[in-house]
Coordinates of C-alpha atoms in Angstrom, one line a residue:
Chain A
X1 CA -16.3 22.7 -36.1
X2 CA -18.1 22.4 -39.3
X3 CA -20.0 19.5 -40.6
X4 CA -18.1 17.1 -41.8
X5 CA -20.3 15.6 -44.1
X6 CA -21.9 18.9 -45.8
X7 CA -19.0 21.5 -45.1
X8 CA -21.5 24.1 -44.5
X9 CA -23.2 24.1 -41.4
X10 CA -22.5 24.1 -37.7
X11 CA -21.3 20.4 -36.6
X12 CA -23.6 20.1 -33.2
X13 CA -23.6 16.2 -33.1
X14 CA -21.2 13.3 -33.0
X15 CA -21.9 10.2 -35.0
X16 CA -20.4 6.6 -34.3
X17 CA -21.0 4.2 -36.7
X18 CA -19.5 1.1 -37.3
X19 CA -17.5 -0.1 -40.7
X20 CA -16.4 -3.1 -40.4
X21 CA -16.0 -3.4 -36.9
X22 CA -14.6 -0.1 -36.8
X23 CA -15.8 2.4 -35.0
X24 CA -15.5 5.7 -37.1
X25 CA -16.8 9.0 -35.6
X26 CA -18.0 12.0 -37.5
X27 CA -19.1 15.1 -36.6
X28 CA -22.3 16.7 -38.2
X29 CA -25.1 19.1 -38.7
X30 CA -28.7 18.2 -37.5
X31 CA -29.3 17.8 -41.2
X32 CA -26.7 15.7 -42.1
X33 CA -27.8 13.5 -39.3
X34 CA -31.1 13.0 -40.5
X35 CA -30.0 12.3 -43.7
X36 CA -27.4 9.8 -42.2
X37 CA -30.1 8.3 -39.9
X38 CA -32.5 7.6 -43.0
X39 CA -29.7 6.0 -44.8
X40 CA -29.1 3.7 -41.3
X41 CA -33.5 3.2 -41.0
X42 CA -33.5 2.0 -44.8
X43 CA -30.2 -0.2 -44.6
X44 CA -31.6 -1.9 -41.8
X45 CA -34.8 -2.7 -44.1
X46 CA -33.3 -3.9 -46.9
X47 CA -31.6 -6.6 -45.2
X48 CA -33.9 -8.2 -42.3
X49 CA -32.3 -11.8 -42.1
X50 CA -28.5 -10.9 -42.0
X51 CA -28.9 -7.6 -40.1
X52 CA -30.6 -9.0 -37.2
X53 CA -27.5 -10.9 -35.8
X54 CA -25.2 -8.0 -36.6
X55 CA -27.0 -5.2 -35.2
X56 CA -26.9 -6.8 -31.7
X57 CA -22.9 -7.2 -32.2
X58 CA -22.8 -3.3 -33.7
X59 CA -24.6 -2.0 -31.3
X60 CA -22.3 -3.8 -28.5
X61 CA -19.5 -2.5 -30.3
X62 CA -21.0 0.9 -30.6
X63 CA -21.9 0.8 -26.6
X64 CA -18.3 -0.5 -26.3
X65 CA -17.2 2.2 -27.9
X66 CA -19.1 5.1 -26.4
X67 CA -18.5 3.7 -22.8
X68 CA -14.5 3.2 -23.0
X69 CA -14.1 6.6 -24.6
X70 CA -16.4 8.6 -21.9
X71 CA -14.4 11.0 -19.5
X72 CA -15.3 12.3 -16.5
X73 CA -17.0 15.4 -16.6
X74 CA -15.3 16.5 -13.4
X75 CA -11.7 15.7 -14.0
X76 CA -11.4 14.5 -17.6
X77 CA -10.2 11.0 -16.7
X78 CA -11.1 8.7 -19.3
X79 CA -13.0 5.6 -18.6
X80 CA -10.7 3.7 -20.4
X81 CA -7.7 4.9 -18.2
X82 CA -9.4 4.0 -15.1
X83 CA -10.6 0.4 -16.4
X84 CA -6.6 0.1 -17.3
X85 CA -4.7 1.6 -14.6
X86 CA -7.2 0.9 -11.9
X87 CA -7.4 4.3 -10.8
X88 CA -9.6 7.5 -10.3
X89 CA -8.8 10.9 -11.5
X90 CA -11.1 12.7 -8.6
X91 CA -13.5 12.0 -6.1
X92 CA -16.3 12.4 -8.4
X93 CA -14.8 9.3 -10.7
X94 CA -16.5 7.3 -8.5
X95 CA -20.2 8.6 -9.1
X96 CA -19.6 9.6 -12.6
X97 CA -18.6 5.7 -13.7
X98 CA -20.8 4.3 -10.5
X99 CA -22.1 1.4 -12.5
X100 CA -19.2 0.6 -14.9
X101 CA -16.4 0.1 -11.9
X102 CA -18.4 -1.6 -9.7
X103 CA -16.8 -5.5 -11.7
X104 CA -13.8 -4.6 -10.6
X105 CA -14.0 -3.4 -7.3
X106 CA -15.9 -6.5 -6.6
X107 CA -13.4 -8.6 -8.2
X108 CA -10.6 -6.5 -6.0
X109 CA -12.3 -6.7 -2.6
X110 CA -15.1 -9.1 -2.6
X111 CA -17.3 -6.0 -1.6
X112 CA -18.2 -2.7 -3.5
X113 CA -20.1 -1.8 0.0
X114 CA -17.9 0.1 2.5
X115 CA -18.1 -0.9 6.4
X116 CA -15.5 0.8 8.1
X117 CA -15.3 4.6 9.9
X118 CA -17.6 7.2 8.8
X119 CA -15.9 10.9 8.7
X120 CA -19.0 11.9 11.8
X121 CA -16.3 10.5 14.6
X122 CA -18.9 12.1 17.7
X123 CA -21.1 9.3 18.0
X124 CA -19.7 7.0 20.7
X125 CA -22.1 4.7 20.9
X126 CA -22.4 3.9 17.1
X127 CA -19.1 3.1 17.2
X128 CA -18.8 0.7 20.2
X129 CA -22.2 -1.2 18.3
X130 CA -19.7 -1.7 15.3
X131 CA -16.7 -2.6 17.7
X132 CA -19.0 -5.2 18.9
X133 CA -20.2 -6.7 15.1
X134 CA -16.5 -6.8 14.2
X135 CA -15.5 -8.9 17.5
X136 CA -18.3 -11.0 16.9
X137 CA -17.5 -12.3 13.5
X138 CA -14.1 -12.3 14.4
X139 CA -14.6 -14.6 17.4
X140 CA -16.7 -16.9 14.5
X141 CA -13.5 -16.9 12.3
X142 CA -11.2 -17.7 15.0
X143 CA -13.4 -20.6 16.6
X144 CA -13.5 -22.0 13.2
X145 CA -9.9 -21.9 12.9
X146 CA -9.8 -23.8 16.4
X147 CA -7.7 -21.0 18.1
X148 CA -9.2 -21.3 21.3
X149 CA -6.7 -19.0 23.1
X150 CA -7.2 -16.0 20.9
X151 CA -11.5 -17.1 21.0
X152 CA -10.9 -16.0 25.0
X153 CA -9.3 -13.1 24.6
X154 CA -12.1 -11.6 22.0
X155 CA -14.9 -13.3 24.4
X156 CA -13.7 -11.2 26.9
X157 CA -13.5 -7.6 24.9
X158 CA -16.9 -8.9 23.4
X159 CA -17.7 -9.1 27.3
X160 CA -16.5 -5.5 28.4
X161 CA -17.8 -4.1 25.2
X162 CA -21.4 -5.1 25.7
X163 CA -21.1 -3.8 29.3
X164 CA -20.3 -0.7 28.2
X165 CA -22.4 -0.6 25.4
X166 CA -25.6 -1.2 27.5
X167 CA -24.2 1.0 30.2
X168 CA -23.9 4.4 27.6
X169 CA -27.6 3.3 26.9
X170 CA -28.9 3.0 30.3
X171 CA -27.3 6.3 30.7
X172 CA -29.3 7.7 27.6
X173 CA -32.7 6.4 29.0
Chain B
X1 CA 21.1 20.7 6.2
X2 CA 17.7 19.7 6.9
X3 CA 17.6 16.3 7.5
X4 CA 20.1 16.5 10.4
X5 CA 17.9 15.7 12.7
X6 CA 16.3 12.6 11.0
X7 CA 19.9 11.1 11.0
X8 CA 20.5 11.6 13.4
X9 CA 17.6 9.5 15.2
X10 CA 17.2 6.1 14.5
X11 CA 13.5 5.3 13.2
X12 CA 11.4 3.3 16.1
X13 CA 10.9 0.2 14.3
X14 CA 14.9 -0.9 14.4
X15 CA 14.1 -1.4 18.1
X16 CA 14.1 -5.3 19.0
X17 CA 12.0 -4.5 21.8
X18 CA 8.4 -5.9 20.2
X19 CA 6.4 -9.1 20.4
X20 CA 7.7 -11.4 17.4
X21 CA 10.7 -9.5 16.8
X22 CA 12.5 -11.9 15.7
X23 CA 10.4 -13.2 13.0
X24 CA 8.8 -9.6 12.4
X25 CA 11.1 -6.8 11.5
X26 CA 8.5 -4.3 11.3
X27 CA 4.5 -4.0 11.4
X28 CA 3.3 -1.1 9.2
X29 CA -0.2 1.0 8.3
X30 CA -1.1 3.0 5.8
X31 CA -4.4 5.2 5.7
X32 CA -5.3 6.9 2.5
X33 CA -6.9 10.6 2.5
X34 CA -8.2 13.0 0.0
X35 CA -10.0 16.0 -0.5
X36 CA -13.2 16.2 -2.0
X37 CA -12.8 19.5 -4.2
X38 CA -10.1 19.0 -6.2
X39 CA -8.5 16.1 -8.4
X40 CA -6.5 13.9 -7.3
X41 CA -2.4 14.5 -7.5
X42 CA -1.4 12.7 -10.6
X43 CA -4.4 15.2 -12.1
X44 CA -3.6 18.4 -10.1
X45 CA -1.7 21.3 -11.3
X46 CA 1.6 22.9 -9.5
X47 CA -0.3 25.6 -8.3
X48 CA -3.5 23.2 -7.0
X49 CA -0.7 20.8 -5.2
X50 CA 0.0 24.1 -3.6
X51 CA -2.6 24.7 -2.8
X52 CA -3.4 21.8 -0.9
X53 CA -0.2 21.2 0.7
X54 CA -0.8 24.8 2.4
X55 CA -4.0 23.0 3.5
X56 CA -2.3 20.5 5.0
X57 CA 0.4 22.3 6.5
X58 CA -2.4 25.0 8.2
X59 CA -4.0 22.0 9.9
X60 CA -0.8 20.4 11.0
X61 CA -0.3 24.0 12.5
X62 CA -4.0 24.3 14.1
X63 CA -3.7 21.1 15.8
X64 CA -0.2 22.1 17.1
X65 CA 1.3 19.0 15.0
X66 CA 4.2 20.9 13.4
X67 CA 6.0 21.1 17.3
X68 CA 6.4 17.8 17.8
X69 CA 8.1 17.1 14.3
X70 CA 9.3 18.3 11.2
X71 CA 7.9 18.6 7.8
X72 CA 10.0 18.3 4.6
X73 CA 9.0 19.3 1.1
X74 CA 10.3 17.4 -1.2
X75 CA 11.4 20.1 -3.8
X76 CA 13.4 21.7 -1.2
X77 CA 15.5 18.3 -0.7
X78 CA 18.2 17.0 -2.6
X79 CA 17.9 14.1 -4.6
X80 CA 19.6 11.8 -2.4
X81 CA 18.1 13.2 0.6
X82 CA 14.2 12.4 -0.9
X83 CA 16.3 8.6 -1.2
X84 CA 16.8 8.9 2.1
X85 CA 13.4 9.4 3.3
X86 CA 12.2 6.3 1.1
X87 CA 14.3 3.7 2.6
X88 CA 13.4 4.9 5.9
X89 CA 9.4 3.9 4.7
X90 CA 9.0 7.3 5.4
X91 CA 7.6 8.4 1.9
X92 CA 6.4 5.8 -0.6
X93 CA 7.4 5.6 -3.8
X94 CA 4.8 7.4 -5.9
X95 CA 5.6 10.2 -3.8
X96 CA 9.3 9.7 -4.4
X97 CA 8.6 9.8 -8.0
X98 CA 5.9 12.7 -8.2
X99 CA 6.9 16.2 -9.2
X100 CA 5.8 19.8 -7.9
X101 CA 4.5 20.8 -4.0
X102 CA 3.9 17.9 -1.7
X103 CA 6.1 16.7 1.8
X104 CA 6.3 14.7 4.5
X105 CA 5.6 15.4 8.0
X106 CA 7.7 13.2 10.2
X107 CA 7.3 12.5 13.9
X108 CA 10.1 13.1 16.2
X109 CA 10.1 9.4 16.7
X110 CA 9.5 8.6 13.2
X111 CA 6.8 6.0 14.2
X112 CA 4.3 8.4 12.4
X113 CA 4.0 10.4 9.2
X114 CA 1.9 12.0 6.9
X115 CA 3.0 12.0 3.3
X116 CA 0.6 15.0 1.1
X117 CA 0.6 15.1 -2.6
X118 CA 1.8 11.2 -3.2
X119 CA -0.6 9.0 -4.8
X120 CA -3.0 10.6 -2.4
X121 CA -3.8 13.8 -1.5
X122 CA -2.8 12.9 2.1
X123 CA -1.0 9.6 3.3
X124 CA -0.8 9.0 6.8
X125 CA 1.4 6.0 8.1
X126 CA 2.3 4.3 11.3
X127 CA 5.1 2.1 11.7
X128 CA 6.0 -0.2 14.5
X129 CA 9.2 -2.7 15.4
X130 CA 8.0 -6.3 15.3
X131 CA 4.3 -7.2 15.2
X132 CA 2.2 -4.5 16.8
X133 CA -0.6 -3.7 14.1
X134 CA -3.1 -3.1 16.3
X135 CA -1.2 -0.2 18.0
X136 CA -0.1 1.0 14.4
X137 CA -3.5 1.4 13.8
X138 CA -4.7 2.6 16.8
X139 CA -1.8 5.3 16.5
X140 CA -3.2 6.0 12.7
X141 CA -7.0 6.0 13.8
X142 CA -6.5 8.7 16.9
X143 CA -5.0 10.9 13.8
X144 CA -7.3 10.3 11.2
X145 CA -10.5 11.5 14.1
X146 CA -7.6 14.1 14.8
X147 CA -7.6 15.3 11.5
X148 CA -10.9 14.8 10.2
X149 CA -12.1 17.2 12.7
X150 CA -10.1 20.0 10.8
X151 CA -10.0 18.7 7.3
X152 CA -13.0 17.5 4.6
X153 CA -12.2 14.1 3.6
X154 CA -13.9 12.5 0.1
X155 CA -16.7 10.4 1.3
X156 CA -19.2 8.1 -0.1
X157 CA -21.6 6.1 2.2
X158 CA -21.4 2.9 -0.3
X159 CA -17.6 3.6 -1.2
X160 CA -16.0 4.4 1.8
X161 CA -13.3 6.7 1.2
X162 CA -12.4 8.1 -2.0
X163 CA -8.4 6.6 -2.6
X164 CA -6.6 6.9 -6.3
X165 CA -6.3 3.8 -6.3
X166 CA -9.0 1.1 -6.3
X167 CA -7.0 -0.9 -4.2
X168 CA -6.9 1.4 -1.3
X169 CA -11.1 2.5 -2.0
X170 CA -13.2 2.1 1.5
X171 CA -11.1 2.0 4.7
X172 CA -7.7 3.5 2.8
X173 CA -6.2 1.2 5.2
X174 CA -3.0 -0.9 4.2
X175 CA -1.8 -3.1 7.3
X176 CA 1.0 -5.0 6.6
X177 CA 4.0 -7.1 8.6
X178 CA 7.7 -7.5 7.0
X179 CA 8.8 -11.0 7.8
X180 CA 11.7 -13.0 7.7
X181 CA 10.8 -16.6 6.7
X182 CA 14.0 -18.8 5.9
X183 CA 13.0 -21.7 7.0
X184 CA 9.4 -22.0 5.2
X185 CA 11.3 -20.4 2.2
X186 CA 14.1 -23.6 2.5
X187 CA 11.3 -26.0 2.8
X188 CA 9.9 -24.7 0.1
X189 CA 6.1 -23.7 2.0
X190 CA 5.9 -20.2 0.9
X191 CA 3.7 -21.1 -2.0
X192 CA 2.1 -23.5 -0.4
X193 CA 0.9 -20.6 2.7
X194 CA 0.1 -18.1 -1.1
X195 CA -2.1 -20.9 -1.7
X196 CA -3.7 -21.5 1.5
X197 CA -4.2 -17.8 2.1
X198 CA -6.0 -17.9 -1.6
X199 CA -7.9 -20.6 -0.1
X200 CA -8.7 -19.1 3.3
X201 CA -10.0 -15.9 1.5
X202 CA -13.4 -17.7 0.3
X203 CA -13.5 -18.5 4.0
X204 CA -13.8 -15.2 5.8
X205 CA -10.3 -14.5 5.6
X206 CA -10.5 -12.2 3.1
X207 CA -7.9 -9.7 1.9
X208 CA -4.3 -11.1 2.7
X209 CA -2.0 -11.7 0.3
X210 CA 1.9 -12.5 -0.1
X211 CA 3.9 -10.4 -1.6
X212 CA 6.6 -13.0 -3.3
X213 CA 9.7 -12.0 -4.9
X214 CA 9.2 -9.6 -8.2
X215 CA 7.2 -7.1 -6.8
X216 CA 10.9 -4.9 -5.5
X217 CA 12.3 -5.6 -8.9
X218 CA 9.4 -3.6 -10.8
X219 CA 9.9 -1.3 -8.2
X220 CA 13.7 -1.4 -9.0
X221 CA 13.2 -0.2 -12.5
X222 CA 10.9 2.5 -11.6
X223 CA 13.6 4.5 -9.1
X224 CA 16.3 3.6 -11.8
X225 CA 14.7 6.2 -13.5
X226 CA 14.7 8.9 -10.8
X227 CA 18.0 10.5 -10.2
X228 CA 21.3 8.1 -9.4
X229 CA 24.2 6.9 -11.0
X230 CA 26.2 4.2 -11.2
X231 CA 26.2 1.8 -8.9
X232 CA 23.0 2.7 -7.8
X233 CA 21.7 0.4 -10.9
X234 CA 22.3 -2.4 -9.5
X235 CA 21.2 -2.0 -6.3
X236 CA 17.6 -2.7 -3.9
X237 CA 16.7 1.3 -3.3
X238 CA 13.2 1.0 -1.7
X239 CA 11.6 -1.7 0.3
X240 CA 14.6 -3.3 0.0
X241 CA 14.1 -6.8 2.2
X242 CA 10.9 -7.5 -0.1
X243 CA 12.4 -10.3 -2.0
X244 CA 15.8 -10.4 -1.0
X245 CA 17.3 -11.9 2.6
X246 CA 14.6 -14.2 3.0
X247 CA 12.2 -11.4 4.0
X248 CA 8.6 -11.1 2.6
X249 CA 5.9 -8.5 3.0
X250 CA 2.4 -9.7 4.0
X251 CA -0.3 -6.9 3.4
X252 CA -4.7 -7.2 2.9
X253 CA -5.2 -7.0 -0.5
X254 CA -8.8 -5.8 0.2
X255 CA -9.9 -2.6 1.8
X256 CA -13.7 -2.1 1.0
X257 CA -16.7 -4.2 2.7
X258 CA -14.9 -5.1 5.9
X259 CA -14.0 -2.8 9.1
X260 CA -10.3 -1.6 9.7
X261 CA -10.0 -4.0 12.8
X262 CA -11.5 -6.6 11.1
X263 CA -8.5 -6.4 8.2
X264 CA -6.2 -5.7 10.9
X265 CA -6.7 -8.5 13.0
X266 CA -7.0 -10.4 10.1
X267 CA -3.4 -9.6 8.8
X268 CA -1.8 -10.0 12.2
X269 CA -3.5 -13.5 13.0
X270 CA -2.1 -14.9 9.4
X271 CA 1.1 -13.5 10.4
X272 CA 0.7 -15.3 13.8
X273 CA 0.1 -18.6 11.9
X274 CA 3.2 -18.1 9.6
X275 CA 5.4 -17.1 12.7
X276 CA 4.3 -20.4 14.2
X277 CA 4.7 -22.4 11.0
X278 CA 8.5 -20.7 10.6
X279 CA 9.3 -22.1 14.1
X280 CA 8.4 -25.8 13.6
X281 CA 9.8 -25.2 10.5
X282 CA 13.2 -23.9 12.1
X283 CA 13.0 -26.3 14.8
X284 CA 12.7 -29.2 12.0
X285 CA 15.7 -27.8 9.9
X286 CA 17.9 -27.7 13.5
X287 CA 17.2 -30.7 14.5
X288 CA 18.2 -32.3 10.8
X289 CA 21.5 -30.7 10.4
X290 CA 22.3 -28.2 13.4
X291 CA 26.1 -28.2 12.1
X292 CA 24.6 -26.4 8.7
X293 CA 23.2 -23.5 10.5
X294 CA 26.0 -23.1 12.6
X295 CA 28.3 -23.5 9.3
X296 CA 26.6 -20.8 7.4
X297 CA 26.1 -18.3 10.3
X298 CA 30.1 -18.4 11.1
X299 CA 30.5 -18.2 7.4
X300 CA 29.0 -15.2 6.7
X301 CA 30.3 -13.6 10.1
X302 CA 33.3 -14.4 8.7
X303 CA 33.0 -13.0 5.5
X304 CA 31.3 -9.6 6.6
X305 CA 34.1 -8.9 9.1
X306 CA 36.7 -9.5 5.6
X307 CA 35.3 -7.9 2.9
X308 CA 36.1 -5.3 0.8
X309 CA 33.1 -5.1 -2.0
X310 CA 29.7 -5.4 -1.1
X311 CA 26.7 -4.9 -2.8
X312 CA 23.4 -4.0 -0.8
X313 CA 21.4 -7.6 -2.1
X314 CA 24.4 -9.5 -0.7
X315 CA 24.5 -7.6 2.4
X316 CA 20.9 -8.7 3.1
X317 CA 21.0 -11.8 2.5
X318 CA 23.9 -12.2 5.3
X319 CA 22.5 -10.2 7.3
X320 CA 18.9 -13.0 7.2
X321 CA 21.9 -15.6 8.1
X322 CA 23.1 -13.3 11.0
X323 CA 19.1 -13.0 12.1
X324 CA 18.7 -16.9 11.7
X325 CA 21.8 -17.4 14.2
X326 CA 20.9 -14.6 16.3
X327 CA 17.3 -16.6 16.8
X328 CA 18.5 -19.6 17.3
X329 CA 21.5 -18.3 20.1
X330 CA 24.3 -19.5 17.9
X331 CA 25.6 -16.0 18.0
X332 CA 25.6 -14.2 20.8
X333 CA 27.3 -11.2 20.4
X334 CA 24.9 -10.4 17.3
X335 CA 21.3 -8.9 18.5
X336 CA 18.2 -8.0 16.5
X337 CA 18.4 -4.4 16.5
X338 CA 22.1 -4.2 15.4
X339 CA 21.4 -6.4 12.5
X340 CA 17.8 -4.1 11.9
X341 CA 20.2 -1.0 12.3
X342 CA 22.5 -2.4 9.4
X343 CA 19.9 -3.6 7.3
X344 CA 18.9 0.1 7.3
X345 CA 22.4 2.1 7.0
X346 CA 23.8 0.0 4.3
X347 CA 21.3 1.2 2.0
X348 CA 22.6 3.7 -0.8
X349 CA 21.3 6.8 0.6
X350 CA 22.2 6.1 4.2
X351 CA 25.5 5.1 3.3
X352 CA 26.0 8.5 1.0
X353 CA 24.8 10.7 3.6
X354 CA 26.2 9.0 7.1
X355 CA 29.0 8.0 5.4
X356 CA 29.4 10.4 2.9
X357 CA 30.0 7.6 0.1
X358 CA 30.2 8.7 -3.5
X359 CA 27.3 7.1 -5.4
X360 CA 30.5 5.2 -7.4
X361 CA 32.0 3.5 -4.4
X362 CA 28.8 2.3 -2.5
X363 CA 30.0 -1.2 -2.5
X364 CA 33.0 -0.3 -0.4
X365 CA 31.3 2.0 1.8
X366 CA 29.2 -0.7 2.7
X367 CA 31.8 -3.1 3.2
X368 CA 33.6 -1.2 5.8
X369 CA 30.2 -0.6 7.4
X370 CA 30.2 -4.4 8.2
X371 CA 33.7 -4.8 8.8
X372 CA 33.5 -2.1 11.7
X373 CA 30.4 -3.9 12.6
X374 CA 31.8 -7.6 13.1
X375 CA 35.2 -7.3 13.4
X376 CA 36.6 -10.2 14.7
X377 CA 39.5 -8.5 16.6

């Protein structure tokens, strides 16, 4: 693509700028875009007071922008797309907009850390140690809930799961 | 055809034979898969869905699966037979829907499947008669070691793993109970329990929500769109007891930061409390105005054994009445399992493939059904 703002050279850059709260983009040649950034440099100058409040709000806008219109360099999902549908295009979704998804997985789980089974199923004991963390805060939820009858039955799988627990390490050592 | 066999077994979960069956029709468990290397389906190509479903099928194959049940691509299947497979919970809905390679393997007992190229790259799914989620996921989690033995799964040590959905991101898990709640819907409580779940969430019960009535209408619109005519409009084609017949789906809402036991127990203790809530309920409602229940459950005996057009929303909502009376013993020639067993055959599909009903004259394909059924004599 050429350069959109001298017709003649190689467009190597894209350019956002704002217009009126409009984000316009334009593609353009390393020249161009030191032209266009002196413009920006001596804009900002000649208006200190006035430009100081709106720069902050462009440059949201700007970040805005940028941010809702990245893809995924894996899959091309837009950002935008996943914010909307809630919904990855790939695995690597997940990495690619770590930071930007993590709002609303907290707001959908309460939790952007995972806790359950790992994929490495060999490790017995590991998994009787987790069997035992869930009972326990289970038998705290159901004690506060005053449901003494369903309190015995997890005291007693708390019971045989600690017994086996320190058995398999006994056996280790 | 190939779907002889399926109908000619009747799925697991219409058995009565289950603790809380007669406030639970069935306990369900979902458990989200997908493969690291390529998208996910809605952003795979034909030939990558192909791909991957050949995956799938070779490990079904290494771990001897395929012998003790079938697998069914979809493409192969006529419209009506995909139907089929839907309102048996057997596929879900985005898979209904999806185009290009992807199946479903079905256990001989249909108490187990494994959906590839829904959603998901691989969907596996448990489902149980009454309330039995911990064996549902027990069944699901000996599969899921069984598989991942075989088969790379998407992993991240922070996020669990890697669903299409955010919803299903962490465990994949989706446990859910279908109950029938008349009474607490009469008294007007199920908004109060939405509430109190809300509530309870801040509280360590995290993750539980209920499904209220609207959910199996957006559904609705979505399979208008898929394939049948006519009549088919107007009636409840997937998950059909969601919102009609009393009936209501309770299912975790979260499935990231807490352990699958954890959100199972979780779901099957709140469906504990609203079985025990719908009794005292029940028992208040009896005790008020015994000669009501008795009224409404003769009534619509009365009705199904005489009519001649029925649509499949009406036919649910009797068939809750014929529950209620079977619950509280005013009927005893009705049992749970005959009215689970019509609640699944007078759905559209069943009805065009048992029966052979055209898709025109459902309504009075489905009558008969019931008059056959409760014939006075």
């Amino acid at each position: 693509m050429f350069c959109q703002n001298c017709h003649k050279n190689l467009a190597t850059v894209r350019y956002a700028e704002v217009v009126d709260g409009h984000v316009k983009d334009v593609h353009l040649c390393p020249g161009c875009l030191d032209l266009q950034r002196g413009k920006m440099v001596t804009g900002f100058e000649f208006d200190k007071p006035s430009t100081k409040d709106r720069s902050v709000s462009e440059r949201e806008a700007v970040k805005e922008a940028l941010r809702t219109h990245r893809s995924c360099r894996v899959c091309g999902a837009l950002l935008q797309r996943l914010l909307d549908e809630r919904s990855a295009g790939c695995a690597a979704c997940y990495a690619e907009f770590a930071g930007l998804i993590d709002p609303l997985l907290l707001a959908c789980h309460g939790s952007v850390h995972h806790k359950g089974k790992t994929p490495h199923v060999g490790d017995a004991r590991e998994r009787l140690r987790a069997d035992l963390q869930v009972k326990r805060s289970l038998l705290r939820s159901v004690i506060q809930d005053e449901n003494y009858e369903e309190a015995a039955l997890l005291r007693d799988e708390i019971r045989c799961l600690e017994t086996g627990l320190s058995a398999s390490e006994s056996g280790a050592d | 055809m190939p779907l002889d066999l399926l109908l000619e077994q009747e799925p697991y979960w219409v058995s009565s034979n289950a603790p809380e069956a007669d406030l639970v029709v069935r306990s369900q468990c979902s458990l989200a898969r997908n493969f690291p290397d390529y998208p996910f389906p809605s952003q795979c190509t034909e030939s990558e869905k192909q791909v991957l479903e050949d995956r799938v099928l070779s490990a079904l194959d290494s771990l001897n699966l395929l012998s003790a049940g079938v697998y069914y691509s979809l493409p192969e299947l006529k419209p009506v037979e995909r139907l089929l497979l839907a309102e048996r919970q057997l596929i879900t809905q985005s898979l209904l829907e999806s185009h290009g390679p992807r199946g479903v393997y079905v256990s001989n007992d249909q108490r187990f499947c494994i959906m590839v190229n829904g959603a998901d790259h691989v969907c596996l799914r448990a489902l149980l008669p009454g309330l039995q989620l911990e064996e549902a996921w027990a069944q699901l989690n000996l599969a899921d070691d069984t598989l991942n033995g075989v088969l790379d799964f998407a992993y991240d040590t922070q996020r669990g793993y890697l669903t299409a959905h955010f919803d299903a991101l962490g465990t994949g898990l989706k446990a859910s109970a279908l109950m029938h709640l008349p009474a607490l819907e009469a008294a007007n409580a199920l908004s109060v329990w939405a509430a109190k779940l809300a509530r309870k969430n801040q509280q360590e019960l995290h993750g539980v929500d209920l499904h209220m009535p609207g959910d199996s209408e957006i559904k609705q619109e979505l399979l208008n769109e898929s394939c049948m005519p006519g009549e088919m409009e107007g009636a409840v084609l997937c998950d059909p007891a969601e919102s009609a017949g009393h009936l209501r789906l309770l299912v975790n809402s979260a499935s990231l930061g807490r352990q699958e036991a954890e959100i199972v127990f979780q779901v099957r203790h709140v469906a504990q409390q609203l079985a025990e809530a719908e009794r005292k309920a029940r028992n208040q409602l009896s005790q008020e105005n015994e000669l009501a229940f008795q009224d409404r459950v003769g009534r619509v005996r009365g009705m199904a054994s005489r009519a001649y057009l029925l649509d499949y929303a009406e036919a649910v909502r009797w068939l809750s009445a014929m529950r209620l009376g079977v619950e509280r013993k005013l009927d005893n020639s009705l049992s749970m399992e005959r009215i689970n067993r019509l609640l699944l055959t007078a759905q559209p599909a069943h009805l065009m493939l048992m029966r052979e009903a055209a898709s025109e004259s459902l309504s009075a394909a489905r009558a008969t059904l019931f008059r056959e059924a409760f014939d006075l004599k």
